[in-house]
Coordinates of C-alpha atoms in Angstrom, one line a residue:
Chain A
M12 CA -11.9 -28.6 22.5
R13 CA -13.0 -26.4 19.2
N14 CA -10.2 -27.2 17.6
G15 CA -10.7 -31.0 17.7
R16 CA -13.5 -30.2 15.3
L17 CA -11.1 -27.5 13.0
W18 CA -8.7 -31.0 11.5
P19 CA -11.0 -31.6 8.6
V20 CA -10.2 -28.1 7.7
H21 CA -6.5 -28.3 8.4
L22 CA -5.7 -31.4 6.3
V23 CA -6.9 -29.7 3.5
L24 CA -5.4 -26.3 4.1
A25 CA -2.0 -28.1 5.2
V26 CA -2.4 -30.5 1.6
G27 CA -2.6 -27.2 -0.1
A28 CA 0.4 -25.2 1.3
A29 CA 2.6 -28.2 0.6
A30 CA 1.7 -28.0 -2.8
M31 CA 3.3 -24.6 -2.7
V32 CA 6.2 -25.1 -0.5
V33 CA 7.3 -28.6 -1.8
P34 CA 8.7 -26.2 -5.4
F35 CA 10.5 -24.2 -2.8
F36 CA 12.0 -26.9 -0.6
W37 CA 13.1 -29.0 -3.8
E38 CA 14.7 -25.1 -4.6
V39 CA 16.9 -25.2 -2.0
L40 CA 17.6 -29.0 -2.1
T41 CA 18.5 -28.9 -5.6
S42 CA 20.9 -26.0 -5.0
L43 CA 22.9 -27.9 -2.2
K44 CA 23.8 -31.0 -4.6
T45 CA 26.0 -32.1 -6.9
F46 CA 25.6 -32.1 -10.6
T47 CA 25.9 -36.3 -10.2
E48 CA 23.5 -36.5 -7.4
S49 CA 20.9 -34.3 -8.9
T50 CA 20.4 -36.5 -11.8
R51 CA 20.0 -39.2 -9.6
V52 CA 16.5 -41.3 -9.7
P53 CA 14.9 -41.9 -6.7
P54 CA 16.4 -38.5 -5.8
T55 CA 18.8 -37.6 -3.1
W56 CA 17.7 -36.3 0.3
I57 CA 20.5 -35.4 1.7
P58 CA 22.9 -33.4 -0.6
S59 CA 26.3 -32.9 -0.2
F60 CA 26.5 -29.5 -0.1
E61 CA 27.4 -28.1 -3.1
W62 CA 28.1 -24.6 -1.9
S63 CA 29.9 -24.4 -5.5
N64 CA 26.6 -24.1 -7.2
F65 CA 26.3 -20.7 -5.7
T66 CA 29.9 -19.8 -6.1
R67 CA 29.6 -20.6 -9.7
V68 CA 26.5 -17.9 -10.3
L69 CA 28.8 -15.7 -9.6
D70 CA 31.4 -16.5 -12.1
S71 CA 29.3 -16.7 -14.4
T72 CA 27.2 -14.1 -14.6
P73 CA 27.7 -10.9 -13.5
F74 CA 25.6 -11.4 -10.4
V75 CA 26.2 -8.6 -7.9
Q76 CA 26.2 -5.6 -10.7
Q77 CA 22.7 -7.3 -12.1
F78 CA 21.6 -7.4 -8.0
G79 CA 22.4 -3.5 -7.8
N80 CA 21.0 -2.7 -11.1
T81 CA 17.7 -4.3 -9.4
V82 CA 18.3 -2.3 -6.3
V83 CA 18.3 0.7 -8.0
M84 CA 15.5 0.2 -10.4
T85 CA 13.5 -0.7 -7.7
V86 CA 14.2 1.6 -5.7
V87 CA 13.6 4.6 -8.2
R88 CA 10.6 3.3 -9.6
T89 CA 9.3 3.0 -6.5
L90 CA 9.9 6.4 -5.0
A91 CA 9.0 8.0 -8.1
Q92 CA 5.7 7.0 -8.2
L93 CA 4.7 7.3 -4.2
L94 CA 5.5 10.9 -5.8
F95 CA 4.6 11.1 -8.9
C96 CA 1.2 9.3 -8.1
S97 CA 0.6 10.8 -4.4
L98 CA 0.9 14.9 -6.0
A99 CA -1.5 13.7 -8.6
A100 CA -3.4 11.3 -6.4
Y101 CA -4.8 14.5 -3.9
A102 CA -5.0 16.9 -7.0
F103 CA -7.8 14.6 -8.6
A104 CA -8.9 13.6 -5.3
R105 CA -9.4 17.5 -3.2
L106 CA -8.5 20.0 -5.6
R107 CA -11.2 21.3 -7.7
F108 CA -9.8 22.6 -12.1
P109 CA -11.3 22.6 -14.9
G110 CA -10.6 19.3 -16.6
R111 CA -10.2 17.7 -14.1
N112 CA -12.1 14.7 -14.7
V113 CA -11.1 14.1 -18.2
I114 CA -7.5 14.0 -17.6
F115 CA -8.3 12.0 -15.0
V116 CA -10.0 9.1 -17.1
L117 CA -7.9 9.6 -19.7
L118 CA -4.8 8.9 -17.6
L119 CA -6.7 5.8 -16.1
S120 CA -7.4 4.8 -19.7
V121 CA -3.4 4.0 -19.7
L122 CA -4.9 0.4 -17.4
M123 CA -7.0 -1.0 -20.5
V124 CA -4.2 -1.3 -22.9
P125 CA -2.0 -4.2 -22.6
D126 CA 1.6 -3.3 -21.8
Q127 CA 2.9 -4.8 -25.6
L128 CA 1.9 -1.6 -26.9
F129 CA 3.6 0.5 -25.2
L130 CA 6.8 -1.6 -25.2
I131 CA 8.0 -0.7 -28.8
P132 CA 7.5 2.8 -28.6
Q133 CA 8.9 3.4 -24.7
Y134 CA 11.7 1.2 -26.5
Q135 CA 12.2 3.9 -29.4
I136 CA 12.1 7.0 -26.5
I137 CA 15.0 5.1 -24.8
K138 CA 17.2 4.3 -27.9
G139 CA 16.8 8.0 -29.2
L140 CA 18.0 9.1 -26.2
D141 CA 20.9 7.0 -26.7
L142 CA 19.7 5.0 -22.8
L143 CA 19.8 1.5 -24.2
N144 CA 22.1 -0.7 -21.7
T145 CA 21.6 2.3 -18.9
L146 CA 20.1 2.3 -15.5
P147 CA 18.0 5.4 -16.3
G148 CA 17.1 2.9 -19.8
L149 CA 15.8 0.5 -16.8
F150 CA 13.5 2.5 -14.5
L151 CA 12.6 5.6 -16.5
P152 CA 9.3 4.3 -17.9
G153 CA 8.0 2.4 -15.0
M154 CA 8.4 5.6 -12.6
F155 CA 4.9 6.2 -13.7
S156 CA 1.5 4.7 -13.0
A157 CA -2.1 5.5 -13.4
F158 CA -2.4 2.0 -11.6
G159 CA -0.9 3.7 -8.2
T160 CA -2.4 7.4 -8.4
F161 CA -5.7 5.6 -8.8
M162 CA -5.4 3.5 -5.3
L163 CA -4.2 6.5 -4.0
R164 CA -6.8 8.7 -5.0
Q165 CA -9.6 6.9 -3.5
F166 CA -7.2 6.6 -0.3
F167 CA -6.9 10.5 -0.4
M168 CA -10.9 10.9 -1.0
G169 CA -11.2 8.2 2.3
L170 CA -9.6 10.7 5.0
P171 CA -11.8 13.6 6.9
D172 CA -11.3 16.6 5.6
E173 CA -11.4 18.8 9.1
I174 CA -8.0 19.2 9.2
E175 CA -7.2 19.8 6.0
E176 CA -9.9 23.0 5.9
A177 CA -8.3 23.8 9.5
A178 CA -4.6 23.8 7.3
R179 CA -6.3 26.3 4.4
L180 CA -8.2 28.7 6.2
D181 CA -4.5 29.2 8.4
G182 CA -3.8 30.2 4.5
A183 CA -1.4 27.2 3.9
N184 CA -1.4 26.6 0.1
P185 CA -2.6 23.1 -1.4
L186 CA 1.4 21.7 -1.7
R187 CA 1.9 22.7 2.0
I188 CA -1.9 20.8 3.0
F189 CA -0.3 18.2 0.7
W190 CA 3.3 17.8 2.0
S191 CA 2.8 18.1 5.6
V192 CA -0.7 17.2 6.5
M193 CA -2.1 15.0 3.9
L194 CA 1.1 12.7 3.3
P195 CA 1.7 11.5 7.1
L196 CA -2.3 10.9 7.1
A197 CA -2.0 8.1 3.7
R198 CA 1.0 6.4 5.2
P199 CA -0.7 3.6 5.2
G200 CA -1.8 3.7 2.0
L201 CA 1.4 5.1 1.2
L202 CA 3.5 2.1 2.3
A203 CA 0.9 -0.8 1.1
F204 CA 1.3 0.6 -2.5
G205 CA 5.2 1.5 -1.5
V206 CA 5.1 -2.5 -1.4
L207 CA 3.2 -3.6 -4.1
T208 CA 5.3 -1.2 -6.3
V209 CA 8.7 -3.1 -4.4
L210 CA 7.2 -6.1 -5.5
W211 CA 6.2 -5.5 -9.1
S212 CA 9.6 -3.8 -9.8
W213 CA 11.9 -6.6 -8.6
K214 CA 9.7 -9.2 -10.7
D215 CA 9.5 -7.3 -13.9
L216 CA 10.9 -8.9 -16.8
M217 CA 9.5 -8.5 -20.2
W218 CA 11.1 -4.6 -20.3
P219 CA 14.5 -5.1 -18.5
L220 CA 15.1 -7.7 -21.2
V221 CA 14.3 -5.7 -23.8
V222 CA 16.2 -2.7 -23.2
N223 CA 19.1 -3.8 -21.6
T224 CA 21.0 -6.5 -23.3
D225 CA 24.6 -6.2 -21.8
P226 CA 24.8 -8.7 -19.1
E227 CA 26.4 -6.3 -16.7
K228 CA 24.0 -4.0 -17.4
M229 CA 20.9 -6.8 -16.7
T230 CA 18.5 -6.8 -14.0
L231 CA 18.4 -10.4 -11.9
S232 CA 15.0 -11.5 -13.7
A233 CA 16.5 -11.0 -17.5
G234 CA 19.8 -12.6 -16.2
L235 CA 18.5 -15.4 -14.8
A236 CA 16.8 -15.8 -18.4
A237 CA 21.0 -16.0 -19.4
L238 CA 21.5 -18.1 -17.0
H239 CA 19.0 -20.8 -18.0
G240 CA 21.1 -20.0 -21.7
E241 CA 24.1 -20.7 -20.4
H242 CA 23.8 -24.0 -17.7
V243 CA 20.5 -25.3 -19.1
T244 CA 21.0 -28.9 -17.7
E245 CA 23.0 -27.5 -15.0
Y246 CA 19.9 -27.4 -12.5
P247 CA 21.8 -27.7 -9.3
V248 CA 23.8 -23.6 -10.6
L249 CA 20.4 -22.8 -11.8
M250 CA 18.4 -23.3 -8.3
A251 CA 21.3 -21.4 -7.0
G252 CA 20.7 -18.9 -9.3
S253 CA 17.2 -18.6 -8.5
L254 CA 17.3 -19.0 -5.1
M255 CA 19.6 -15.8 -4.6
A256 CA 17.5 -13.7 -7.1
T257 CA 14.6 -14.4 -4.7
L258 CA 15.9 -13.9 -1.7
P259 CA 16.1 -10.5 -1.0
I260 CA 12.2 -10.0 -2.4
I261 CA 11.0 -12.8 0.3
V262 CA 13.0 -10.8 3.6
V263 CA 11.6 -8.1 2.4
F264 CA 7.9 -10.0 2.2
V265 CA 8.2 -11.4 5.7
V266 CA 9.3 -7.8 6.9
L267 CA 6.4 -5.8 5.3
Q268 CA 4.1 -8.9 4.8
R269 CA 1.2 -6.6 6.6
Q270 CA 1.6 -4.1 4.2
L271 CA 1.6 -6.0 0.5
I272 CA -1.5 -8.1 2.0
Q273 CA -3.2 -4.8 3.2
G274 CA -2.5 -3.2 -0.5
I275 CA -3.5 -5.8 -2.1
A276 CA -7.0 -6.7 -0.2
F277 CA -7.0 -2.9 -1.1
T278 CA -6.7 -2.9 -4.8
G279 CA -9.5 -5.5 -4.6
S280 CA -11.7 -3.9 -2.4
K281 CA -11.2 -1.0 -4.7
Chain B
M29 CA -12.1 30.6 17.3
E30 CA -15.5 32.0 16.8
R31 CA -14.8 35.5 15.7
A32 CA -12.1 34.1 13.2
A33 CA -14.7 31.9 11.6
V34 CA -16.6 34.7 11.2
E35 CA -14.5 36.7 9.7
G36 CA -13.2 34.1 7.3
A37 CA -16.7 33.3 6.3
A38 CA -17.1 37.7 5.7
A39 CA -13.6 37.9 4.1
R40 CA -14.6 34.9 1.6
P41 CA -16.2 36.6 -0.8
A42 CA -14.2 38.7 -2.2
T43 CA -10.8 36.5 -2.5
R44 CA -13.3 34.1 -3.7
T45 CA -11.7 33.8 -7.5
R46 CA -8.6 34.6 -6.5
L47 CA -8.7 31.4 -4.4
R48 CA -10.2 29.6 -6.8
D49 CA -8.0 30.5 -9.2
R50 CA -4.9 29.8 -6.7
E51 CA -7.0 26.2 -6.8
W52 CA -6.7 25.9 -10.4
F53 CA -2.5 26.9 -10.4
W54 CA -2.1 24.2 -7.9
G55 CA -4.2 21.3 -9.2
Y56 CA -2.5 21.6 -12.4
L57 CA 0.9 21.9 -11.2
M58 CA 0.1 19.0 -8.5
I59 CA -0.6 16.4 -11.8
A60 CA 1.8 17.9 -14.5
P61 CA 4.5 15.5 -13.4
L62 CA 2.5 12.4 -13.6
T63 CA 0.5 13.3 -16.7
L64 CA 3.4 14.1 -18.5
G65 CA 5.7 11.2 -17.8
L66 CA 1.7 8.9 -18.6
G67 CA 1.9 11.0 -21.8
V68 CA 5.1 10.6 -22.9
F69 CA 5.3 7.1 -22.2
Y70 CA 2.1 5.4 -22.1
L71 CA -0.9 7.6 -24.0
W72 CA 1.3 8.5 -26.7
P73 CA 3.3 5.0 -27.3
V74 CA -0.4 3.9 -27.9
L75 CA -0.9 5.8 -30.8
Q76 CA 2.9 5.9 -31.7
S77 CA 2.1 1.6 -31.6
V78 CA -0.9 2.0 -34.0
Y79 CA 0.6 4.0 -36.3
Y80 CA 4.0 1.7 -36.4
S81 CA 1.2 -0.9 -37.3
F82 CA 0.9 0.6 -40.8
T83 CA 4.6 0.2 -41.2
E84 CA 7.7 -1.8 -42.0
W85 CA 10.6 -1.6 -40.8
T86 CA 14.3 -2.4 -41.8
L87 CA 16.9 -4.1 -40.1
F88 CA 18.7 -0.8 -39.9
G89 CA 15.2 1.3 -38.2
D90 CA 14.1 2.8 -41.2
S91 CA 10.3 2.5 -41.7
S92 CA 8.1 3.0 -44.1
W93 CA 4.2 3.1 -44.9
V94 CA 3.1 -0.2 -46.0
G95 CA -1.3 0.1 -45.1
L96 CA -2.9 -2.2 -44.2
D97 CA -0.3 -5.0 -45.0
N98 CA 0.2 -6.1 -41.5
Y99 CA -3.0 -6.7 -40.8
A100 CA -3.3 -9.0 -43.9
T101 CA -0.3 -11.0 -43.5
L102 CA -1.7 -11.2 -39.8
L103 CA -4.9 -12.9 -40.7
R104 CA -3.0 -15.2 -43.5
D105 CA -0.3 -15.7 -40.4
P106 CA -1.4 -19.8 -39.0
E107 CA 1.5 -18.8 -36.3
V108 CA -1.1 -15.8 -35.3
G109 CA -4.3 -18.0 -35.3
K110 CA -2.2 -20.8 -33.3
A111 CA -0.8 -18.3 -30.3
L112 CA -4.4 -16.8 -30.1
W113 CA -6.0 -19.9 -29.8
N114 CA -3.6 -20.4 -27.0
T115 CA -3.6 -17.4 -25.3
F116 CA -7.7 -18.5 -24.9
L117 CA -6.8 -21.3 -23.4
V118 CA -4.5 -20.1 -20.9
A119 CA -6.6 -17.0 -19.9
A120 CA -9.8 -19.6 -20.0
F121 CA -7.3 -22.0 -17.8
G122 CA -6.4 -19.3 -15.4
L123 CA -10.1 -18.7 -14.3
L124 CA -9.5 -21.9 -12.7
V125 CA -8.0 -19.9 -9.6
I126 CA -11.0 -18.3 -8.6
P127 CA -12.7 -21.3 -7.3
V128 CA -9.6 -22.6 -5.6
S129 CA -8.5 -19.4 -4.1
I130 CA -12.7 -19.1 -2.9
A131 CA -12.2 -22.2 -1.2
V132 CA -9.2 -21.5 0.5
A133 CA -10.0 -18.3 1.7
A134 CA -13.2 -19.7 3.2
L135 CA -11.3 -22.6 5.4
L136 CA -9.3 -19.8 6.0
N137 CA -11.9 -17.9 7.2
T138 CA -13.5 -20.7 9.5
R139 CA -14.0 -19.4 13.1
G140 CA -11.5 -20.3 15.4
L141 CA -8.9 -21.9 13.2
R142 CA -5.8 -21.2 14.3
L143 CA -2.1 -20.9 12.1
V144 CA -4.5 -18.5 9.7
S145 CA -0.6 -16.1 9.0
F146 CA 0.9 -19.3 8.5
Y147 CA -0.8 -20.5 6.1
R148 CA -1.3 -17.0 4.8
T149 CA 2.4 -16.3 4.3
L150 CA 3.1 -20.2 2.7
Y151 CA 0.4 -19.9 0.5
F152 CA 1.8 -16.5 -0.9
L153 CA 5.5 -17.7 -1.1
P154 CA 4.6 -18.2 -5.0
V155 CA 3.1 -14.3 -5.5
V156 CA 6.6 -12.8 -3.9
T157 CA 8.6 -15.1 -5.8
M158 CA 9.9 -13.5 -9.5
P159 CA 8.5 -15.5 -12.2
A160 CA 12.2 -16.3 -13.3
A161 CA 13.0 -17.9 -10.9
V162 CA 9.1 -20.0 -10.8
A163 CA 9.9 -20.7 -14.0
L164 CA 13.0 -22.6 -14.1
I165 CA 11.9 -24.6 -10.9
W166 CA 8.6 -25.6 -12.7
R167 CA 11.3 -26.9 -15.4
W168 CA 12.7 -28.6 -12.7
L169 CA 10.0 -30.4 -10.8
Y170 CA 8.7 -31.0 -14.8
N171 CA 12.2 -33.1 -16.0
G172 CA 10.8 -35.7 -17.7
E173 CA 14.3 -37.6 -16.3
Y174 CA 15.1 -36.3 -13.3
G175 CA 11.9 -34.4 -12.2
L176 CA 10.2 -34.5 -8.6
I177 CA 6.9 -35.1 -10.1
N178 CA 7.7 -38.0 -12.2
Y179 CA 9.7 -39.5 -9.3
L180 CA 6.4 -38.9 -7.4
L181 CA 4.1 -40.2 -10.4
S182 CA 6.4 -43.4 -10.5
L183 CA 6.0 -44.7 -7.2
V184 CA 2.1 -44.6 -7.7
G185 CA 2.6 -47.0 -10.6
V186 CA 2.5 -43.7 -13.7
T187 CA 5.2 -43.3 -16.1
G188 CA 5.3 -39.1 -16.2
R189 CA 6.1 -37.8 -19.6
S190 CA 8.7 -34.9 -20.7
W191 CA 5.6 -32.8 -19.9
I192 CA 7.6 -29.3 -21.0
S193 CA 9.3 -30.7 -23.9
D194 CA 6.3 -32.7 -25.0
P195 CA 4.0 -30.0 -27.2
S196 CA 1.2 -31.6 -26.1
T197 CA 1.8 -31.3 -22.6
A198 CA 3.4 -28.4 -22.4
L199 CA 0.8 -25.5 -22.5
Y200 CA -0.9 -27.2 -19.8
A201 CA 1.9 -27.4 -17.7
V202 CA 3.0 -23.8 -17.9
M203 CA -0.8 -23.2 -16.7
V204 CA -0.5 -25.2 -14.0
V205 CA 2.3 -23.1 -12.5
F206 CA 0.3 -20.2 -13.4
V207 CA -2.6 -21.0 -11.6
W208 CA -0.3 -21.7 -8.5
T209 CA 1.4 -18.8 -8.9
Y210 CA -1.4 -16.4 -8.6
L211 CA -3.0 -18.3 -6.1
G212 CA -2.6 -17.0 -2.6
Y213 CA -2.6 -13.6 -4.7
F214 CA -6.6 -13.7 -5.4
T215 CA -6.8 -16.0 -1.6
V216 CA -5.8 -12.4 0.0
I217 CA -8.4 -11.0 -2.5
F218 CA -11.3 -12.8 -1.1
M219 CA -10.6 -12.9 2.6
A220 CA -10.2 -9.5 2.7
G221 CA -14.0 -9.8 0.6
L222 CA -15.0 -12.3 3.2
Q223 CA -14.3 -10.1 6.0
G224 CA -16.5 -7.3 4.6
I225 CA -19.4 -9.6 4.9
P226 CA -21.6 -8.7 8.1
G227 CA -21.6 -11.5 10.7
H228 CA -25.0 -11.0 11.1
L229 CA -26.4 -12.4 8.5
Y230 CA -24.8 -15.9 9.1
E231 CA -26.4 -15.4 12.4
A232 CA -30.1 -15.4 11.1
A233 CA -28.9 -18.3 8.7
A234 CA -28.0 -20.2 11.3
I235 CA -31.4 -19.1 13.5
D236 CA -33.2 -20.1 10.2
G237 CA -31.5 -22.9 10.2
A238 CA -29.3 -23.0 7.3
G239 CA -26.1 -25.3 7.7
R240 CA -22.6 -24.6 6.8
F241 CA -23.0 -24.9 3.4
R242 CA -26.7 -23.3 2.9
Q243 CA -25.0 -20.5 4.1
F244 CA -21.9 -20.5 2.4
F245 CA -24.0 -20.3 -1.2
R246 CA -27.2 -18.1 0.0
I247 CA -24.7 -15.7 1.4
T248 CA -21.3 -15.2 1.2
L249 CA -21.3 -16.3 -2.8
P250 CA -23.7 -14.0 -3.5
L251 CA -22.1 -11.6 -1.8
L252 CA -19.0 -12.4 -3.1
T253 CA -19.4 -12.0 -6.1
P254 CA -18.7 -8.3 -6.9
T255 CA -14.8 -9.5 -6.2
V256 CA -15.0 -12.8 -8.1
F257 CA -16.2 -10.2 -10.8
F258 CA -13.1 -7.8 -10.7
S259 CA -11.2 -10.6 -9.9
G260 CA -12.0 -12.6 -12.9
V261 CA -11.1 -9.4 -15.3
L262 CA -7.9 -8.5 -14.2
M263 CA -7.4 -12.4 -14.4
V264 CA -8.6 -13.2 -17.6
M265 CA -5.9 -10.2 -18.6
Y266 CA -3.4 -11.4 -16.7
G267 CA -3.7 -14.6 -18.9
L268 CA -4.4 -12.7 -22.2
Q269 CA -0.5 -11.2 -21.2
M270 CA 1.6 -13.5 -20.1
F271 CA 4.3 -13.9 -21.2
D272 CA 7.3 -13.8 -18.5
L273 CA 6.9 -18.1 -17.2
L274 CA 6.5 -19.0 -21.2
Y275 CA 9.9 -17.4 -22.1
L276 CA 11.5 -19.1 -19.8
M277 CA 9.7 -22.3 -19.1
F278 CA 10.0 -22.8 -23.3
G279 CA 12.9 -21.6 -24.4
K280 CA 13.6 -21.4 -27.8
N281 CA 15.4 -25.0 -28.5
S282 CA 12.7 -26.7 -27.0
P283 CA 10.1 -28.7 -29.5
A284 CA 7.1 -27.2 -27.5
W285 CA 8.1 -23.5 -28.7
A286 CA 7.1 -23.8 -32.3
D287 CA 3.1 -24.9 -31.7
N288 CA 2.6 -23.1 -27.6
K289 CA 3.2 -19.7 -28.1
T290 CA 0.9 -16.8 -27.2
I291 CA -0.1 -13.6 -28.5
V292 CA 2.6 -11.8 -26.5
L293 CA 5.2 -14.9 -27.2
L294 CA 4.8 -14.2 -30.9
F295 CA 4.8 -10.0 -30.3
Y296 CA 8.5 -10.6 -28.5
N297 CA 9.8 -12.9 -31.0
K298 CA 8.3 -10.7 -33.8
A299 CA 8.6 -7.3 -32.5
F300 CA 12.3 -7.8 -30.7
E301 CA 13.5 -11.0 -31.9
E302 CA 13.2 -10.1 -35.8
G303 CA 13.2 -7.1 -35.9
A304 CA 9.9 -6.3 -37.0
K305 CA 8.2 -4.0 -35.3
G306 CA 5.7 -3.2 -38.0
Y307 CA 4.3 -6.7 -37.9
G308 CA 4.9 -6.4 -33.4
A309 CA 2.9 -3.8 -33.3
A310 CA 0.5 -4.9 -35.5
I311 CA 0.1 -7.9 -33.1
A312 CA 0.1 -5.6 -30.3
V313 CA -2.9 -4.0 -31.7
V314 CA -4.9 -6.6 -32.1
L315 CA -3.8 -8.2 -28.0
M316 CA -5.3 -4.8 -27.2
A317 CA -8.7 -4.7 -29.2
I318 CA -8.8 -8.2 -28.2
T319 CA -8.4 -7.3 -24.2
L320 CA -10.8 -4.7 -24.9
A321 CA -13.1 -6.9 -26.5
I322 CA -13.6 -9.2 -23.9
T323 CA -13.5 -6.7 -20.9
A324 CA -16.4 -5.2 -22.1
V325 CA -18.4 -8.6 -22.3
Q326 CA -17.4 -9.8 -18.9
F327 CA -18.6 -6.0 -17.9
R328 CA -21.5 -6.2 -19.5
L329 CA -22.5 -9.9 -18.5
Q330 CA -21.8 -8.6 -14.9
R331 CA -25.2 -6.9 -14.8
R332 CA -27.1 -10.7 -14.6
W333 CA -24.5 -12.6 -11.8
V334 CA -23.3 -10.1 -9.6
H335 CA -25.2 -8.7 -6.3
Y336 CA -23.9 -5.4 -5.9
A337 CA -25.1 -4.9 -2.3

């Protein structure tokens, strides 16, 4: 009965949702068309399932390597950020040491600076280390995050002291308490932050574009840019490529949707 | 149990300094990796970029001190003025995402509504899609001859144009996509904000006879202002630094490229395509100054309109 009165709400939401989904529908549809079908007006609604668009992506770019590079970059960045940020976040939240607040604010000031300010010097460092066009070059600067430290510190501050106090009286050192008491408690926060990091890392474009110019060493996002340069008007191939590059992260999102939403909601509420 | 506690208390004064020393040690140890990493890759680079902005680079990577030359060039460079204007347009237009996502969040928050998580998933799809892919998809949708948008427009008798390669519409076309990609993100943030508003306020208002709209403007919106403020700061930063969408939607051969660069695109173009790292660094420093100035103004103005409950 109640839902009967809600139809205007559904109508508005459905129109909005269509605006969100139709571009993806068009992407999938085009990726299955032949080139001539893609240039037909009015559009062909039933494509002839031209799967060769997908194989052409594999042929014209080292897609598999790029996929691997993106996975490695994402995994290393995420694990490193989880480790380094949670270690520091715990210390900033729970331990007392001289200069704690000054250091914390200094590190946090990084958040106010546009990424472009880091880019040239980071590039020089990676170049100096002879790591251009390598995997470590891709993930090295992204292993550290001021944002993650801030977010996890908030999380640790919200956890109760009692358990920690008990462990402390038992004589456990802070690192031990962190590892075996606090980390398990912080699991929801870590997971939410981890999923956010995976997403951002997967989407990153500017750094990979700058640091790895060899197609074999590129990430998928930079690879898409290269694919675009090669098949400027062959939209069926371009759509197949963009679909292949995006699908893995959409699967991750569907599986870990709750954590991702929580992570974003948490950043919003601070 | 009780005895242990008493013993612990008695033992404390003697070991207090030792314990505190140890706490210092562990504190520094635990922040060391992060501090080192952020120091080397983020804090030091800021200083270095500022230094670079006073230098000129040759193609071989040698640099020499040129004082304020880069900034002087920058002031006279018509490309910079144009890019700054475009950047402000993008940042300002991007703020449209806030009212739209508040509306979507409010609708999704309707009591008794079903399919909420279904809708949320659909609105969220663009957020998880790589901007490089988003850019290609929308390039195709906007295509002048075969694009879906122009086809749909033709159904209602409107003749479209080549939205992206036409310099007069290119930037706006990208801004629409910019809002489209962030809508789901801010919807989630506002939904969390809405759920934080205590229900009894609405019940009280309903008893006082306030209708849905009155409740929204008198209760919901004021209590949402901290979230609006936070989202505004965030979205302006994203707008000022937008790169991926523009980079892939324009492409260098597009007639729209010359006039529609934003400041970050210009930075990338100078520093990494033309190898003018000194000039690029100067552009980045200007971008930082602008970002800080705008953020400072936002924080200053918030006192006038943000309600912290």
